[in-house]
Amino acid sequence: MSSGGIFVIFLLACGAAAATGVIFKPGTWYEALKKPAWTPAKWVFPVVWTTLYILMAWAASRIAVLPENGVAMAFFAAQLALNTLWTPVFFGAHRIGLGLVVLVTLVVVVALTVRAFFAIDWIAGFVMLPYLAWLGVAAALNFWIWRHNGRAVS
Amino acid sequence: MSSGGIFVIFLLACGAAAATGVIFKPGTWYEALKKPAWTPAKWVFPVVWTTLYILMAWAASRIAVLPENGVAMAFFAAQLALNTLWTPVFFGAHRIGLGLVVLVTLVVVVALTVRAFFAIDWIAGFVMLPYLAWLGVAAALNFWIWRHNGRAVS
């Protein structure tokens, strides 16, 4: 299969993660939470996430056709599963503390994914950097919300 | 990294999917649903799923170290994300019809993953077959529950 075909499969994979954002909406529960002044506007999230999913599918499809990609592909699968997990934990189950645990784990696994990508193809690694940066913002936001809304670990 | 190290990363990846089973429990909502006589006993599910996650991590780690694994790795990432999505949709959001849509998509993507695995390494393909078979049972169960509990698409 061509690199383009593999890109489409990775887009489908990211689509499964992206679907969580459609199925588990913020809603009134999230509206009522205390949030920091620097919380991005609501419209920013779907725009940023759509962009990031396309970029990560592209990066992964570059890595997928290169030799010695085992570690990189394993980390990519792990980060995508963790990414799919966060939204239902936070917005579905309303478990802010557990969401923070998932998100911090995700940041670490994405950092390892980026390192593994850079080791094979610097363009693929570079393309993943906005995702890692955004996760930093998301983790800071999740942490702030946890800290100012009861600090429950659940 | 060794094949063993890659196996551990894939175990982590499957752990993210498996975590949904711990976080989104069946509970009283599921207990109250009409279910077929052939529904497996409750203890069967965690035992089967733990086994299947270990098998799929093993299969993926075999594929990850082989050349020309791009399509197989892309399908594996897609099926794992869909697998992670199903539990919160069904047990978290209680959306039986949407769960069925996710599960049928998952069956198709796992079938494509198995085919791609067989094309590279027949042992890896073979190791994935119990997973595909179990998904058939799970899809039949999801379909039965959908058909006998109101047939809502949501």
PDB file of C-alpha atoms in Angstrom:
ATOM      1  CA  MET A   1       0.000   0.000   0.000  1.00  0.00           C
ATOM      2  CA  SER A   2       1.181   3.522  -0.733  1.00  0.00           C
ATOM      3  CA  SER A   3       2.172   6.021   1.914  1.00  0.00           C
ATOM      4  CA  GLY A   4      -1.070   7.851   1.050  1.00  0.00           C
ATOM      5  CA  GLY A   5      -3.118   4.758   1.857  1.00  0.00           C
ATOM      6  CA  ILE A   6      -1.343   4.390   5.178  1.00  0.00           C
ATOM      7  CA  PHE A   7      -2.035   8.063   5.905  1.00  0.00           C
ATOM      8  CA  VAL A   8      -5.764   7.387   5.409  1.00  0.00           C
ATOM      9  CA  ILE A   9      -5.656   4.453   7.875  1.00  0.00           C
ATOM     10  CA  PHE A  10      -3.921   6.638  10.458  1.00  0.00           C
ATOM     11  CA  LEU A  11      -6.550   9.329   9.832  1.00  0.00           C
ATOM     12  CA  LEU A  12      -9.206   6.707  10.670  1.00  0.00           C
ATOM     13  CA  ALA A  13      -7.238   5.801  13.802  1.00  0.00           C
ATOM     14  CA  CYS A  14      -7.130   9.463  14.845  1.00  0.00           C
ATOM     15  CA  GLY A  15     -10.823   9.723  13.932  1.00  0.00           C
ATOM     16  CA  ALA A  16     -11.617   7.176  16.653  1.00  0.00           C
ATOM     17  CA  ALA A  17      -9.772   9.376  19.159  1.00  0.00           C
ATOM     18  CA  ALA A  18     -11.417  12.514  17.761  1.00  0.00           C
ATOM     19  CA  ALA A  19     -14.877  10.931  18.066  1.00  0.00           C
ATOM     20  CA  THR A  20     -14.564  11.162  21.852  1.00  0.00           C
ATOM     21  CA  GLY A  21     -14.694  14.949  21.513  1.00  0.00           C
ATOM     22  CA  VAL A  22     -18.042  14.682  19.703  1.00  0.00           C
ATOM     23  CA  ILE A  23     -19.558  12.002  21.955  1.00  0.00           C
ATOM     24  CA  PHE A  24     -18.366  13.349  25.324  1.00  0.00           C
ATOM     25  CA  LYS A  25     -19.157  17.062  25.224  1.00  0.00           C
ATOM     26  CA  PRO A  26     -18.179  19.512  27.987  1.00  0.00           C
ATOM     27  CA  GLY A  27     -21.798  20.502  28.763  1.00  0.00           C
ATOM     28  CA  THR A  28     -23.163  22.193  31.875  1.00  0.00           C
ATOM     29  CA  TRP A  29     -20.847  20.272  34.244  1.00  0.00           C
ATOM     30  CA  TYR A  30     -17.750  21.780  32.609  1.00  0.00           C
ATOM     31  CA  GLU A  31     -19.331  25.223  32.302  1.00  0.00           C
ATOM     32  CA  ALA A  32     -19.845  25.291  36.072  1.00  0.00           C
ATOM     33  CA  LEU A  33     -16.202  24.481  36.914  1.00  0.00           C
ATOM     34  CA  LYS A  34     -13.799  27.201  37.991  1.00  0.00           C
ATOM     35  CA  LYS A  35     -11.323  27.754  35.155  1.00  0.00           C
ATOM     36  CA  PRO A  36      -8.233  29.955  34.816  1.00  0.00           C
ATOM     37  CA  ALA A  37      -8.319  33.316  33.019  1.00  0.00           C
ATOM     38  CA  TRP A  38      -6.004  31.915  30.336  1.00  0.00           C
ATOM     39  CA  THR A  39      -8.455  29.135  29.338  1.00  0.00           C
ATOM     40  CA  PRO A  40      -8.590  29.173  25.520  1.00  0.00           C
ATOM     41  CA  ALA A  41     -11.920  30.107  23.908  1.00  0.00           C
ATOM     42  CA  LYS A  42     -14.248  27.183  23.252  1.00  0.00           C
ATOM     43  CA  TRP A  43     -13.939  27.320  19.455  1.00  0.00           C
ATOM     44  CA  VAL A  44     -10.151  26.893  19.735  1.00  0.00           C
ATOM     45  CA  PHE A  45     -10.314  23.274  20.934  1.00  0.00           C
ATOM     46  CA  PRO A  46     -11.947  21.554  17.917  1.00  0.00           C
ATOM     47  CA  VAL A  47      -9.840  23.628  15.517  1.00  0.00           C
ATOM     48  CA  VAL A  48      -6.574  22.799  17.283  1.00  0.00           C
ATOM     49  CA  TRP A  49      -7.433  19.121  17.776  1.00  0.00           C
ATOM     50  CA  THR A  50      -8.476  18.606  14.149  1.00  0.00           C
ATOM     51  CA  THR A  51      -5.174  20.128  13.042  1.00  0.00           C
ATOM     52  CA  LEU A  52      -3.172  18.042  15.524  1.00  0.00           C
ATOM     53  CA  TYR A  53      -4.880  14.769  14.518  1.00  0.00           C
ATOM     54  CA  ILE A  54      -4.097  15.428  10.846  1.00  0.00           C
ATOM     55  CA  LEU A  55      -0.480  16.275  11.698  1.00  0.00           C
ATOM     56  CA  MET A  56       0.001  13.151  13.845  1.00  0.00           C
ATOM     57  CA  ALA A  57      -1.553  10.932  11.145  1.00  0.00           C
ATOM     58  CA  TRP A  58       0.852  12.444   8.634  1.00  0.00           C
ATOM     59  CA  ALA A  59       3.865  11.992  10.924  1.00  0.00           C
ATOM     60  CA  ALA A  60       2.896   8.381  11.674  1.00  0.00           C
ATOM     61  CA  SER A  61       2.414   7.565   7.990  1.00  0.00           C
ATOM     62  CA  ARG A  62       5.957   8.826   7.291  1.00  0.00           C
ATOM     63  CA  ILE A  63       7.383   6.634  10.062  1.00  0.00           C
ATOM     64  CA  ALA A  64       5.279   3.596   9.058  1.00  0.00           C
ATOM     65  CA  VAL A  65       7.074   3.179   5.734  1.00  0.00           C
ATOM     66  CA  LEU A  66      10.578   3.440   7.191  1.00  0.00           C
ATOM     67  CA  PRO A  67      12.691   0.546   8.523  1.00  0.00           C
ATOM     68  CA  GLU A  68      13.422   0.122  12.248  1.00  0.00           C
ATOM     69  CA  ASN A  69      10.132   1.785  13.166  1.00  0.00           C
ATOM     70  CA  GLY A  70       9.064  -0.713  15.849  1.00  0.00           C
ATOM     71  CA  VAL A  71       9.592   1.411  18.955  1.00  0.00           C
ATOM     72  CA  ALA A  72       8.116   4.486  17.259  1.00  0.00           C
ATOM     73  CA  MET A  73       4.999   2.623  16.111  1.00  0.00           C
ATOM     74  CA  ALA A  74       4.528   1.028  19.540  1.00  0.00           C
ATOM     75  CA  PHE A  75       4.712   4.421  21.287  1.00  0.00           C
ATOM     76  CA  PHE A  76       2.368   5.902  18.690  1.00  0.00           C
ATOM     77  CA  ALA A  77      -0.270   3.215  19.370  1.00  0.00           C
ATOM     78  CA  ALA A  78       0.139   3.768  23.120  1.00  0.00           C
ATOM     79  CA  GLN A  79      -0.257   7.543  22.903  1.00  0.00           C
ATOM     80  CA  LEU A  80      -3.315   7.256  20.651  1.00  0.00           C
ATOM     81  CA  ALA A  81      -5.037   4.880  23.080  1.00  0.00           C
ATOM     82  CA  LEU A  82      -4.245   7.230  25.997  1.00  0.00           C
ATOM     83  CA  ASN A  83      -5.511  10.163  23.934  1.00  0.00           C
ATOM     84  CA  THR A  84      -8.779   8.270  23.306  1.00  0.00           C
ATOM     85  CA  LEU A  85      -9.029   7.517  27.024  1.00  0.00           C
ATOM     86  CA  TRP A  86      -8.711  11.058  28.373  1.00  0.00           C
ATOM     87  CA  THR A  87     -11.892  12.650  27.012  1.00  0.00           C
ATOM     88  CA  PRO A  88     -14.368  10.046  28.367  1.00  0.00           C
ATOM     89  CA  VAL A  89     -12.568  10.036  31.742  1.00  0.00           C
ATOM     90  CA  PHE A  90     -12.701  13.839  32.062  1.00  0.00           C
ATOM     91  CA  PHE A  91     -15.871  14.875  30.198  1.00  0.00           C
ATOM     92  CA  GLY A  92     -17.733  11.560  30.423  1.00  0.00           C
ATOM     93  CA  ALA A  93     -17.009  10.322  33.949  1.00  0.00           C
ATOM     94  CA  HIS A  94     -16.211  13.829  35.308  1.00  0.00           C
ATOM     95  CA  ARG A  95     -13.111  12.434  37.012  1.00  0.00           C
ATOM     96  CA  ILE A  96     -10.784  15.420  37.012  1.00  0.00           C
ATOM     97  CA  GLY A  97      -7.996  13.847  39.109  1.00  0.00           C
ATOM     98  CA  LEU A  98      -7.933  10.618  37.131  1.00  0.00           C
ATOM     99  CA  GLY A  99      -8.035  12.677  33.925  1.00  0.00           C
ATOM    100  CA  LEU A 100      -4.901  14.487  35.140  1.00  0.00           C
ATOM    101  CA  VAL A 101      -3.164  11.132  35.720  1.00  0.00           C
ATOM    102  CA  VAL A 102      -4.089  10.005  32.183  1.00  0.00           C
ATOM    103  CA  LEU A 103      -2.998  13.335  30.698  1.00  0.00           C
ATOM    104  CA  VAL A 104       0.390  13.411  32.457  1.00  0.00           C
ATOM    105  CA  THR A 105       0.980   9.822  31.294  1.00  0.00           C
ATOM    106  CA  LEU A 106      -0.006  10.922  27.790  1.00  0.00           C
ATOM    107  CA  VAL A 107       2.500  13.815  27.866  1.00  0.00           C
ATOM    108  CA  VAL A 108       5.298  11.397  28.831  1.00  0.00           C
ATOM    109  CA  VAL A 109       4.323   8.847  26.160  1.00  0.00           C
ATOM    110  CA  VAL A 110       4.016  11.524  23.463  1.00  0.00           C
ATOM    111  CA  ALA A 111       7.455  12.863  24.438  1.00  0.00           C
ATOM    112  CA  LEU A 112       8.837   9.332  24.005  1.00  0.00           C
ATOM    113  CA  THR A 113       6.966   9.028  20.682  1.00  0.00           C
ATOM    114  CA  VAL A 114       8.489  12.301  19.453  1.00  0.00           C
ATOM    115  CA  ARG A 115      11.971  11.158  20.481  1.00  0.00           C
ATOM    116  CA  ALA A 116      11.486   7.855  18.649  1.00  0.00           C
ATOM    117  CA  PHE A 117      10.176   9.696  15.579  1.00  0.00           C
ATOM    118  CA  PHE A 118      13.151  12.088  15.557  1.00  0.00           C
ATOM    119  CA  ALA A 119      15.513   9.112  15.660  1.00  0.00           C
ATOM    120  CA  ILE A 120      14.100   7.897  12.316  1.00  0.00           C
ATOM    121  CA  ASP A 121      12.807  10.962  10.464  1.00  0.00           C
ATOM    122  CA  TRP A 122      13.289  14.504  11.745  1.00  0.00           C
ATOM    123  CA  ILE A 123      10.337  15.840   9.729  1.00  0.00           C
ATOM    124  CA  ALA A 124       7.967  13.379  11.441  1.00  0.00           C
ATOM    125  CA  GLY A 125       9.386  14.368  14.830  1.00  0.00           C
ATOM    126  CA  PHE A 126       9.038  18.065  14.026  1.00  0.00           C
ATOM    127  CA  VAL A 127       5.422  17.628  12.884  1.00  0.00           C
ATOM    128  CA  MET A 128       4.565  16.114  16.297  1.00  0.00           C
ATOM    129  CA  LEU A 129       5.934  19.084  18.285  1.00  0.00           C
ATOM    130  CA  PRO A 130       2.756  21.232  18.163  1.00  0.00           C
ATOM    131  CA  TYR A 131       0.870  18.257  19.629  1.00  0.00           C
ATOM    132  CA  LEU A 132       3.337  17.955  22.507  1.00  0.00           C
ATOM    133  CA  ALA A 133       3.139  21.706  23.116  1.00  0.00           C
ATOM    134  CA  TRP A 134      -0.666  21.663  23.153  1.00  0.00           C
ATOM    135  CA  LEU A 135      -0.696  18.741  25.574  1.00  0.00           C
ATOM    136  CA  GLY A 136       1.383  20.929  27.883  1.00  0.00           C
ATOM    137  CA  VAL A 137      -1.373  23.552  27.787  1.00  0.00           C
ATOM    138  CA  ALA A 138      -4.068  20.880  28.265  1.00  0.00           C
ATOM    139  CA  ALA A 139      -2.237  19.339  31.227  1.00  0.00           C
ATOM    140  CA  ALA A 140      -1.752  22.768  32.842  1.00  0.00           C
ATOM    141  CA  LEU A 141      -5.480  23.446  32.369  1.00  0.00           C
ATOM    142  CA  ASN A 142      -6.450  20.033  33.777  1.00  0.00           C
ATOM    143  CA  PHE A 143      -4.123  20.636  36.744  1.00  0.00           C
ATOM    144  CA  TRP A 144      -5.537  24.125  37.428  1.00  0.00           C
ATOM    145  CA  ILE A 145      -9.118  22.819  37.277  1.00  0.00           C
ATOM    146  CA  TRP A 146      -8.235  19.941  39.606  1.00  0.00           C
ATOM    147  CA  ARG A 147      -6.520  22.284  42.064  1.00  0.00           C
ATOM    148  CA  HIS A 148      -9.381  24.788  42.178  1.00  0.00           C
ATOM    149  CA  ASN A 149     -12.355  22.428  42.133  1.00  0.00           C
ATOM    150  CA  GLY A 150     -11.952  20.206  45.151  1.00  0.00           C
ATOM    151  CA  ARG A 151      -8.774  18.269  44.378  1.00  0.00           C
ATOM    152  CA  ALA A 152     -10.576  14.934  44.460  1.00  0.00           C
ATOM    153  CA  VAL A 153      -8.288  12.206  43.138  1.00  0.00           C
ATOM    154  CA  SER A 154     -11.213  10.295  41.641  1.00  0.00           C
TER     155      SER A 154
ATOM    156  CA  MET B   1      15.284  -1.610  21.561  1.00  0.00           C
ATOM    157  CA  SER B   2      14.701  -5.342  21.857  1.00  0.00           C
ATOM    158  CA  SER B   3      11.510  -7.091  20.829  1.00  0.00           C
ATOM    159  CA  GLY B   4      10.845  -7.559  24.561  1.00  0.00           C
ATOM    160  CA  GLY B   5      11.018  -3.807  25.148  1.00  0.00           C
ATOM    161  CA  ILE B   6       8.598  -3.222  22.290  1.00  0.00           C
ATOM    162  CA  PHE B   7       6.264  -5.834  23.780  1.00  0.00           C
ATOM    163  CA  VAL B   8       6.221  -3.853  27.043  1.00  0.00           C
ATOM    164  CA  ILE B   9       5.291  -0.653  25.184  1.00  0.00           C
ATOM    165  CA  PHE B  10       2.447  -2.446  23.416  1.00  0.00           C
ATOM    166  CA  LEU B  11       1.324  -3.831  26.792  1.00  0.00           C
ATOM    167  CA  LEU B  12       1.156  -0.224  28.035  1.00  0.00           C
ATOM    168  CA  ALA B  13      -0.833   0.688  24.921  1.00  0.00           C
ATOM    169  CA  CYS B  14      -3.272  -2.158  25.583  1.00  0.00           C
ATOM    170  CA  GLY B  15      -3.332  -1.123  29.253  1.00  0.00           C
ATOM    171  CA  ALA B  16      -4.828   2.222  28.228  1.00  0.00           C
ATOM    172  CA  ALA B  17      -7.593   0.344  26.392  1.00  0.00           C
ATOM    173  CA  ALA B  18      -8.006  -2.080  29.304  1.00  0.00           C
ATOM    174  CA  ALA B  19      -8.299   0.812  31.765  1.00  0.00           C
ATOM    175  CA  THR B  20     -11.685   1.663  30.250  1.00  0.00           C
ATOM    176  CA  GLY B  21     -13.001  -1.628  31.663  1.00  0.00           C
ATOM    177  CA  VAL B  22     -11.952  -0.568  35.165  1.00  0.00           C
ATOM    178  CA  ILE B  23     -13.154   3.043  34.888  1.00  0.00           C
ATOM    179  CA  PHE B  24     -16.457   2.442  33.079  1.00  0.00           C
ATOM    180  CA  LYS B  25     -18.079  -0.437  34.960  1.00  0.00           C
ATOM    181  CA  PRO B  26     -21.342  -2.100  33.879  1.00  0.00           C
ATOM    182  CA  GLY B  27     -23.183  -1.202  37.130  1.00  0.00           C
ATOM    183  CA  THR B  28     -26.922  -1.104  37.756  1.00  0.00           C
ATOM    184  CA  TRP B  29     -27.757   0.269  34.301  1.00  0.00           C
ATOM    185  CA  TYR B  30     -26.298  -2.795  32.582  1.00  0.00           C
ATOM    186  CA  GLU B  31     -27.794  -5.170  35.156  1.00  0.00           C
ATOM    187  CA  ALA B  32     -31.258  -3.866  34.324  1.00  0.00           C
ATOM    188  CA  LEU B  33     -30.922  -4.417  30.553  1.00  0.00           C
ATOM    189  CA  LYS B  34     -32.536  -7.438  28.884  1.00  0.00           C
ATOM    190  CA  LYS B  35     -29.748  -9.801  27.856  1.00  0.00           C
ATOM    191  CA  PRO B  36     -29.724 -13.081  25.907  1.00  0.00           C
ATOM    192  CA  ALA B  37     -29.555 -16.470  27.651  1.00  0.00           C
ATOM    193  CA  TRP B  38     -26.134 -17.053  26.097  1.00  0.00           C
ATOM    194  CA  THR B  39     -24.592 -13.956  27.753  1.00  0.00           C
ATOM    195  CA  PRO B  40     -21.247 -15.112  29.227  1.00  0.00           C
ATOM    196  CA  ALA B  41     -20.897 -15.034  33.024  1.00  0.00           C
ATOM    197  CA  LYS B  42     -19.573 -11.744  34.413  1.00  0.00           C
ATOM    198  CA  TRP B  43     -16.211 -13.164  35.506  1.00  0.00           C
ATOM    199  CA  VAL B  44     -15.508 -14.279  31.924  1.00  0.00           C
ATOM    200  CA  PHE B  45     -15.089 -10.757  30.535  1.00  0.00           C
ATOM    201  CA  PRO B  46     -12.018  -9.537  32.505  1.00  0.00           C
ATOM    202  CA  VAL B  47     -10.328 -12.941  32.114  1.00  0.00           C
ATOM    203  CA  VAL B  48     -10.908 -13.042  28.350  1.00  0.00           C
ATOM    204  CA  TRP B  49      -9.972  -9.405  27.805  1.00  0.00           C
ATOM    205  CA  THR B  50      -6.751  -9.625  29.832  1.00  0.00           C
ATOM    206  CA  THR B  51      -5.732 -12.646  27.764  1.00  0.00           C
ATOM    207  CA  LEU B  52      -6.654 -10.942  24.492  1.00  0.00           C
ATOM    208  CA  TYR B  53      -4.738  -7.740  25.338  1.00  0.00           C
ATOM    209  CA  ILE B  54      -1.611  -9.751  26.133  1.00  0.00           C
ATOM    210  CA  LEU B  55      -1.982 -11.733  22.895  1.00  0.00           C
ATOM    211  CA  MET B  56      -2.474  -8.618  20.783  1.00  0.00           C
ATOM    212  CA  ALA B  57       0.525  -6.893  22.405  1.00  0.00           C
ATOM    213  CA  TRP B  58       2.608  -9.971  21.614  1.00  0.00           C
ATOM    214  CA  ALA B  59       1.370 -10.123  18.015  1.00  0.00           C
ATOM    215  CA  ALA B  60       2.023  -6.407  17.498  1.00  0.00           C
ATOM    216  CA  SER B  61       5.533  -6.648  18.957  1.00  0.00           C
ATOM    217  CA  ARG B  62       6.344  -9.421  16.457  1.00  0.00           C
ATOM    218  CA  ILE B  63       5.100  -7.289  13.550  1.00  0.00           C
ATOM    219  CA  ALA B  64       6.823  -4.134  14.820  1.00  0.00           C
ATOM    220  CA  VAL B  65      10.321  -5.542  14.266  1.00  0.00           C
ATOM    221  CA  LEU B  66       9.630  -6.780  10.730  1.00  0.00           C
ATOM    222  CA  PRO B  67      10.102  -4.784   7.524  1.00  0.00           C
ATOM    223  CA  GLU B  68       7.129  -3.565   5.436  1.00  0.00           C
ATOM    224  CA  ASN B  69       4.955  -3.353   8.551  1.00  0.00           C
ATOM    225  CA  GLY B  70       3.412   0.068   7.773  1.00  0.00           C
ATOM    226  CA  VAL B  71      -0.128  -1.016   6.888  1.00  0.00           C
ATOM    227  CA  ALA B  72      -0.221  -3.552   9.729  1.00  0.00           C
ATOM    228  CA  MET B  73       0.949  -0.997  12.312  1.00  0.00           C
ATOM    229  CA  ALA B  74      -1.526   1.610  11.039  1.00  0.00           C
ATOM    230  CA  PHE B  75      -4.446  -0.825  11.307  1.00  0.00           C
ATOM    231  CA  PHE B  76      -3.249  -1.909  14.753  1.00  0.00           C
ATOM    232  CA  ALA B  77      -3.265   1.696  16.015  1.00  0.00           C
ATOM    233  CA  ALA B  78      -6.738   2.199  14.524  1.00  0.00           C
ATOM    234  CA  GLN B  79      -8.206  -0.940  16.095  1.00  0.00           C
ATOM    235  CA  LEU B  80      -6.708  -0.088  19.503  1.00  0.00           C
ATOM    236  CA  ALA B  81      -8.216   3.410  19.447  1.00  0.00           C
ATOM    237  CA  LEU B  82     -11.618   1.973  18.455  1.00  0.00           C
ATOM    238  CA  ASN B  83     -11.286  -0.646  21.206  1.00  0.00           C
ATOM    239  CA  THR B  84     -10.590   2.150  23.728  1.00  0.00           C
ATOM    240  CA  LEU B  85     -13.624   4.047  22.421  1.00  0.00           C
ATOM    241  CA  TRP B  86     -16.239   1.288  22.755  1.00  0.00           C
ATOM    242  CA  THR B  87     -16.340   0.840  26.540  1.00  0.00           C
ATOM    243  CA  PRO B  88     -16.955   4.512  27.469  1.00  0.00           C
ATOM    244  CA  VAL B  89     -19.564   4.816  24.695  1.00  0.00           C
ATOM    245  CA  PHE B  90     -21.471   1.719  25.873  1.00  0.00           C
ATOM    246  CA  PHE B  91     -20.897   1.583  29.635  1.00  0.00           C
ATOM    247  CA  GLY B  92     -20.071   5.262  30.184  1.00  0.00           C
ATOM    248  CA  ALA B  93     -22.539   7.113  27.950  1.00  0.00           C
ATOM    249  CA  HIS B  94     -25.055   4.199  27.840  1.00  0.00           C
ATOM    250  CA  ARG B  95     -25.344   4.620  24.062  1.00  0.00           C
ATOM    251  CA  ILE B  96     -26.120   1.082  22.936  1.00  0.00           C
ATOM    252  CA  GLY B  97     -26.755   1.896  19.256  1.00  0.00           C
ATOM    253  CA  LEU B  98     -23.632   4.036  18.905  1.00  0.00           C
ATOM    254  CA  GLY B  99     -21.682   1.328  20.735  1.00  0.00           C
ATOM    255  CA  LEU B 100     -22.867  -1.140  18.090  1.00  0.00           C
ATOM    256  CA  VAL B 101     -21.640   1.178  15.329  1.00  0.00           C
ATOM    257  CA  VAL B 102     -18.220   1.444  17.032  1.00  0.00           C
ATOM    258  CA  LEU B 103     -18.068  -2.334  17.597  1.00  0.00           C
ATOM    259  CA  VAL B 104     -18.981  -3.262  14.007  1.00  0.00           C
ATOM    260  CA  THR B 105     -16.331  -0.797  12.789  1.00  0.00           C
ATOM    261  CA  LEU B 106     -13.881  -2.412  15.219  1.00  0.00           C
ATOM    262  CA  VAL B 107     -14.646  -5.902  13.856  1.00  0.00           C
ATOM    263  CA  VAL B 108     -13.931  -4.702  10.315  1.00  0.00           C
ATOM    264  CA  VAL B 109     -10.696  -2.941  11.308  1.00  0.00           C
ATOM    265  CA  VAL B 110      -9.477  -5.936  13.353  1.00  0.00           C
ATOM    266  CA  ALA B 111     -10.214  -8.221  10.377  1.00  0.00           C
ATOM    267  CA  LEU B 112      -8.071  -5.910   8.226  1.00  0.00           C
ATOM    268  CA  THR B 113      -5.378  -5.899  10.941  1.00  0.00           C
ATOM    269  CA  VAL B 114      -5.358  -9.704  11.038  1.00  0.00           C
ATOM    270  CA  ARG B 115      -5.080  -9.860   7.248  1.00  0.00           C
ATOM    271  CA  ALA B 116      -2.179  -7.398   7.293  1.00  0.00           C
ATOM    272  CA  PHE B 117      -0.483  -9.381  10.094  1.00  0.00           C
ATOM    273  CA  PHE B 118      -0.868 -12.684   8.204  1.00  0.00           C
ATOM    274  CA  ALA B 119       0.768 -11.089   5.157  1.00  0.00           C
ATOM    275  CA  ILE B 120       3.945 -10.478   7.199  1.00  0.00           C
ATOM    276  CA  ASP B 121       4.046 -13.129   9.932  1.00  0.00           C
ATOM    277  CA  TRP B 122       1.524 -15.960  10.168  1.00  0.00           C
ATOM    278  CA  ILE B 123       2.157 -16.498  13.885  1.00  0.00           C
ATOM    279  CA  ALA B 124       1.177 -12.886  14.628  1.00  0.00           C
ATOM    280  CA  GLY B 125      -1.939 -13.283  12.479  1.00  0.00           C
ATOM    281  CA  PHE B 126      -2.854 -16.523  14.214  1.00  0.00           C
ATOM    282  CA  VAL B 127      -2.387 -14.986  17.677  1.00  0.00           C
ATOM    283  CA  MET B 128      -4.960 -12.306  16.766  1.00  0.00           C
ATOM    284  CA  LEU B 129      -7.692 -14.790  15.785  1.00  0.00           C
ATOM    285  CA  PRO B 130      -9.124 -15.345  19.301  1.00  0.00           C
ATOM    286  CA  TYR B 131      -9.554 -11.551  19.548  1.00  0.00           C
ATOM    287  CA  LEU B 132     -11.477 -11.443  16.266  1.00  0.00           C
ATOM    288  CA  ALA B 133     -13.629 -14.384  17.382  1.00  0.00           C
ATOM    289  CA  TRP B 134     -14.411 -12.742  20.724  1.00  0.00           C
ATOM    290  CA  LEU B 135     -15.335  -9.485  19.006  1.00  0.00           C
ATOM    291  CA  GLY B 136     -17.877 -11.506  17.027  1.00  0.00           C
ATOM    292  CA  VAL B 137     -19.438 -12.635  20.316  1.00  0.00           C
ATOM    293  CA  ALA B 138     -19.286  -9.082  21.712  1.00  0.00           C
ATOM    294  CA  ALA B 139     -20.897  -7.621  18.576  1.00  0.00           C
ATOM    295  CA  ALA B 140     -23.665 -10.247  18.652  1.00  0.00           C
ATOM    296  CA  LEU B 141     -24.287  -9.420  22.318  1.00  0.00           C
ATOM    297  CA  ASN B 142     -24.297  -5.666  21.647  1.00  0.00           C
ATOM    298  CA  PHE B 143     -26.715  -6.238  18.728  1.00  0.00           C
ATOM    299  CA  TRP B 144     -29.060  -8.412  20.805  1.00  0.00           C
ATOM    300  CA  ILE B 145     -29.104  -5.854  23.626  1.00  0.00           C
ATOM    301  CA  TRP B 146     -29.768  -3.045  21.158  1.00  0.00           C
ATOM    302  CA  ARG B 147     -32.600  -5.006  19.495  1.00  0.00           C
ATOM    303  CA  HIS B 148     -34.333  -5.917  22.769  1.00  0.00           C
ATOM    304  CA  ASN B 149     -33.879  -2.670  24.699  1.00  0.00           C
ATOM    305  CA  GLY B 150     -35.543   0.007  22.619  1.00  0.00           C
ATOM    306  CA  ARG B 151     -33.404   0.081  19.461  1.00  0.00           C
ATOM    307  CA  ALA B 152     -32.473   3.712  19.991  1.00  0.00           C
ATOM    308  CA  VAL B 153     -29.706   4.704  17.582  1.00  0.00           C
ATOM    309  CA  SER B 154     -28.154   7.049  20.118  1.00  0.00           C
TER     310      SER B 154
END
